[in-house]
Short mmCIF file of C-alpha atoms and ligand atoms in Angstrom, two decimals:
data_model
loop_
_atom_site.label_atom_id
_atom_site.label_comp_id
_atom_site.label_asym_id
_atom_site.label_seq_id
_atom_site.Cartn_x
_atom_site.Cartn_y
_atom_site.Cartn_z
CA UNK P 138 15.32 -24.83 -9.90
CA UNK P 139 14.33 -27.77 -12.11
CA UNK P 140 12.00 -27.26 -15.02
CA UNK P 141 8.94 -28.73 -13.40
CA UNK P 142 9.08 -26.63 -10.25
CA UNK P 143 9.75 -23.50 -12.30
CA UNK P 144 6.67 -24.25 -14.37
CA UNK P 145 4.69 -24.50 -11.19
CA UNK P 146 6.02 -21.41 -9.46
CA UNK P 147 7.33 -18.79 -11.88
CA UNK P 148 4.37 -16.67 -12.95
CA UNK P 149 6.08 -13.49 -14.13
CA UNK P 150 9.66 -12.60 -14.77
CA UNK P 151 12.04 -10.85 -12.41
CA UNK P 152 12.64 -7.16 -12.95
CA UNK P 153 15.91 -5.33 -13.50
CA UNK P 154 15.22 -2.07 -11.64
CA UNK P 155 12.22 -0.91 -9.67
CA UNK P 156 10.01 -2.07 -6.84
CA UNK P 157 8.20 -5.28 -5.99
CA UNK P 158 5.30 -4.85 -3.60
CA UNK P 159 4.86 -8.37 -2.25
CA UNK P 160 2.52 -10.06 0.25
CA UNK P 161 -0.31 -7.67 -0.62
CA UNK P 162 -3.63 -8.71 0.95
CA UNK P 163 -5.21 -11.02 -1.69
CA UNK P 164 -7.46 -9.09 -4.05
CA UNK P 165 -6.08 -5.66 -3.09
CA UNK P 166 -3.50 -5.14 -5.88
CA UNK P 167 -5.78 -2.85 -7.88
CA UNK P 168 -6.31 -0.66 -4.81
CA UNK P 169 -2.54 -0.41 -4.38
CA UNK P 170 -2.21 0.71 -8.01
CA UNK P 171 -5.08 3.15 -7.49
CA UNK P 172 -3.51 4.93 -4.49
CA UNK P 173 -0.19 5.07 -6.38
CA UNK P 174 -2.16 6.71 -9.23
CA UNK P 175 -0.85 4.16 -11.74
CA UNK P 176 -3.50 4.06 -14.41
CA UNK P 177 -1.71 2.55 -17.38
CA UNK P 178 -1.44 6.01 -18.92
CA UNK P 179 1.51 6.84 -16.67
CA UNK P 180 3.81 4.73 -18.86
CA UNK P 181 5.21 2.48 -16.12
CA UNK P 182 5.84 -1.17 -16.94
CA UNK P 183 3.71 -3.02 -14.40
CA UNK P 184 3.28 -6.72 -13.62
CA UNK P 185 0.37 -7.83 -11.52
CA UNK P 186 -0.38 -11.11 -9.79
CA UNK P 187 -3.63 -11.65 -7.95
CA UNK P 188 -4.55 -14.48 -5.62
CA UNK P 189 -1.38 -16.51 -6.00
CA UNK P 190 -0.12 -18.90 -3.38
CA UNK P 191 2.38 -17.41 -0.93
CA UNK P 192 5.22 -19.34 0.72
CA UNK P 193 3.22 -19.36 3.98
CA UNK P 194 0.37 -21.19 2.25
CA UNK P 195 -1.99 -18.22 2.13
CA UNK P 196 -2.93 -16.27 -0.98
CA UNK P 197 -1.41 -12.90 -1.84
CA UNK P 198 -1.19 -10.29 -4.57
CA UNK P 199 2.08 -8.97 -5.99
CA UNK P 200 2.73 -5.76 -7.95
CA UNK P 201 6.02 -5.06 -9.76
CA UNK P 202 6.65 -1.56 -11.07
CA UNK P 203 9.77 -1.01 -13.13
CA UNK P 204 11.82 2.18 -12.79
CA UNK P 205 9.61 3.39 -9.92
CA UNK P 206 10.74 4.92 -6.63
CA UNK P 207 8.37 5.23 -3.69
CA UNK P 208 7.94 8.37 -1.60
CA UNK P 209 7.00 8.31 2.11
CA UNK P 210 3.41 9.31 1.34
CA UNK P 211 3.10 6.41 -1.11
CA UNK P 212 4.46 3.95 1.47
CA UNK P 213 1.88 5.24 3.97
CA UNK P 214 -0.91 4.73 1.43
CA UNK P 215 0.24 1.17 0.69
CA UNK P 216 0.34 0.39 4.43
CA UNK P 217 -3.26 1.57 4.82
CA UNK P 218 -4.41 -0.64 1.91
CA UNK P 219 -2.35 -3.64 3.00
CA UNK P 220 -0.56 -3.41 6.39
CA UNK P 221 1.37 -6.67 5.81
CA UNK P 222 2.83 -5.77 2.42
CA UNK P 223 6.57 -6.11 1.83
CA UNK P 224 8.57 -3.65 -0.27
CA UNK P 225 11.53 -4.98 -2.27
CA UNK P 226 13.75 -2.40 -3.94
CA UNK P 227 15.44 -4.02 -6.94
CA UNK P 228 18.59 -2.71 -8.57
CA UNK P 229 20.37 -4.52 -11.36
CA UNK P 230 18.18 -7.63 -10.78
CA UNK P 231 19.24 -7.91 -7.11
CA UNK P 232 17.17 -7.02 -4.06
CA UNK P 233 18.91 -3.98 -2.60
CA UNK P 234 16.45 -3.43 0.23
CA UNK P 235 13.51 -5.36 1.71
CA UNK P 236 11.20 -4.05 4.40
CA UNK P 237 7.65 -4.31 5.67
CA UNK P 238 5.41 -1.31 5.39
CA UNK P 239 4.19 0.06 8.71
CA UNK P 240 1.11 2.05 9.56
CA UNK P 241 2.10 5.69 10.15
CA UNK P 242 1.62 7.27 13.59
CA UNK P 243 0.46 10.48 11.93
CA UNK P 244 -1.13 11.01 8.52
CA UNK P 245 -1.19 14.48 6.97
CA UNK P 246 -3.44 15.50 4.11
CA UNK P 247 -4.47 12.00 2.97
CA UNK P 248 -7.57 10.98 4.92
CA UNK P 249 -10.85 12.84 4.43
CA UNK P 250 -12.67 13.29 7.75
CA UNK P 251 -16.11 11.69 7.62
CA UNK P 252 -17.57 14.34 9.93
CA UNK P 253 -19.20 16.78 7.50
CA UNK P 254 -19.10 19.54 10.15
CA UNK P 255 -15.36 19.16 10.68
CA UNK P 256 -13.27 22.25 9.90
CA UNK P 257 -11.36 20.10 7.38
CA UNK P 258 -14.58 19.90 5.33
CA UNK P 259 -15.41 23.62 5.60
CA UNK P 260 -15.68 25.96 2.59
CA UNK P 261 -12.07 26.97 3.06
CA UNK P 262 -10.82 23.65 4.39
CA UNK P 263 -7.71 23.16 6.51
CA UNK P 264 -5.55 20.13 5.70
CA UNK P 265 -6.45 16.96 7.60
CA UNK P 266 -4.24 15.53 10.35
CA UNK P 267 -4.98 12.10 11.81
CA UNK P 268 -3.10 10.20 14.52
CA UNK P 269 -3.11 6.46 15.07
CA UNK P 270 -4.58 4.77 18.13
CA UNK P 271 -4.39 1.06 18.78
CA UNK P 272 -7.31 -0.75 20.39
CA UNK P 273 -6.21 -4.36 20.80
CA UNK P 274 -5.54 -5.54 17.26
CA UNK P 275 -7.57 -2.75 15.69
CA UNK P 276 -6.03 0.45 14.40
CA UNK P 277 -8.05 3.64 14.49
CA UNK P 278 -7.14 7.08 13.19
CA UNK P 279 -8.41 10.11 15.10
CA UNK P 280 -9.02 13.51 13.49
CA UNK P 281 -6.85 16.17 15.14
CA UNK P 282 -9.62 18.78 14.77
CA UNK P 283 -12.95 17.10 15.62
CA UNK P 284 -11.69 13.88 17.30
CA UNK P 285 -13.84 11.66 15.08
CA UNK P 286 -12.17 8.26 14.57
CA UNK P 287 -11.99 6.24 11.36
CA UNK P 288 -11.25 2.55 10.91
CA UNK P 289 -8.77 1.33 8.31
CA UNK P 290 -11.70 -0.01 6.30
CA UNK P 291 -13.38 3.41 6.27
CA UNK P 292 -10.11 5.08 5.27
CA UNK P 293 -9.59 2.52 2.47
CA UNK P 294 -13.05 3.19 1.11
CA UNK P 295 -12.44 6.93 1.13
CA UNK P 296 -9.00 6.91 -0.50
CA UNK P 297 -9.67 4.40 -3.28
CA UNK P 298 -12.83 6.08 -4.59
N1 CTP O 517 11.82 -10.11 -7.58
C1 CTP O 517 11.72 -9.58 -8.86
N2 CTP O 517 12.86 -9.21 -9.54
C2 CTP O 517 14.07 -9.38 -8.99
C3 CTP O 517 14.19 -9.92 -7.69
C4 CTP O 517 13.03 -10.29 -7.00
O1 CTP O 517 10.63 -9.42 -9.39
N3 CTP O 517 15.14 -9.02 -9.71
C5 CTP O 517 10.59 -10.46 -6.85
C6 CTP O 517 10.39 -11.94 -6.63
O2 CTP O 517 9.72 -12.49 -7.74
C7 CTP O 517 9.53 -11.95 -5.38
C8 CTP O 517 9.97 -10.71 -4.61
O3 CTP O 517 10.67 -9.90 -5.56
O4 CTP O 517 8.16 -11.78 -5.73
C9 CTP O 517 10.86 -11.03 -3.45
O5 CTP O 517 11.96 -11.79 -3.91
P1 CTP O 517 12.78 -12.74 -2.94
O6 CTP O 517 13.21 -11.99 -1.72
O7 CTP O 517 13.82 -13.39 -3.78
O8 CTP O 517 11.68 -13.83 -2.61
P2 CTP O 517 11.29 -14.45 -1.20
O9 CTP O 517 12.51 -14.88 -0.48
O10 CTP O 517 10.24 -15.46 -1.48
O11 CTP O 517 10.65 -13.17 -0.49
P3 CTP O 517 9.94 -13.13 0.96
O12 CTP O 517 10.84 -13.82 1.94
O13 CTP O 517 9.84 -11.63 1.20
O14 CTP O 517 8.61 -13.78 0.79
ZN1 ZN O 518 -12.55 15.85 11.64
#
């Protein structure tokens, strides 16, 4: 890469070990950090880019977290915030694994049912279970107990509060 193009493209340095969450929906990086419970007090070294130009010409956010491993539940949460995000697992500066997140078929104990009369909101609540349904391009999640559906937008609002 010549100097000029590096000046135009390189915003933050590469990492040695950790994860790069790339192609995050522009403006959603803080929500990704929120569902991963990364507050700044957790000690992780984090780099954040918001509204930068992606190779496809659209804008994106990027989050790099050094020394971090992602669990299945965390991948599910990222997919709900940003279904087109890409996960890059970096080891010794090289990308060891790259994959797209995918919306889970079933979500246990993450989504709060918005039906106040649902048994999952009772005094002694049972854990929530939601299953995905696809209506055209729209994804809905249906409560296993009361059958109320929630849109991704409604789920995002409830899990990032
Ligand atoms: N990255 C990093 N540290 C490394 C390697 C990669 O921070 N040691 C970051 C890059 O800065 C980039 C992302 O990981 O944001 C993906 O890297 P790479 O696959 O090299 O880039 P692209 O080919 O542009 O990725 P894609 O095709 O997924 O858009
Ligand atoms: Zn319910």
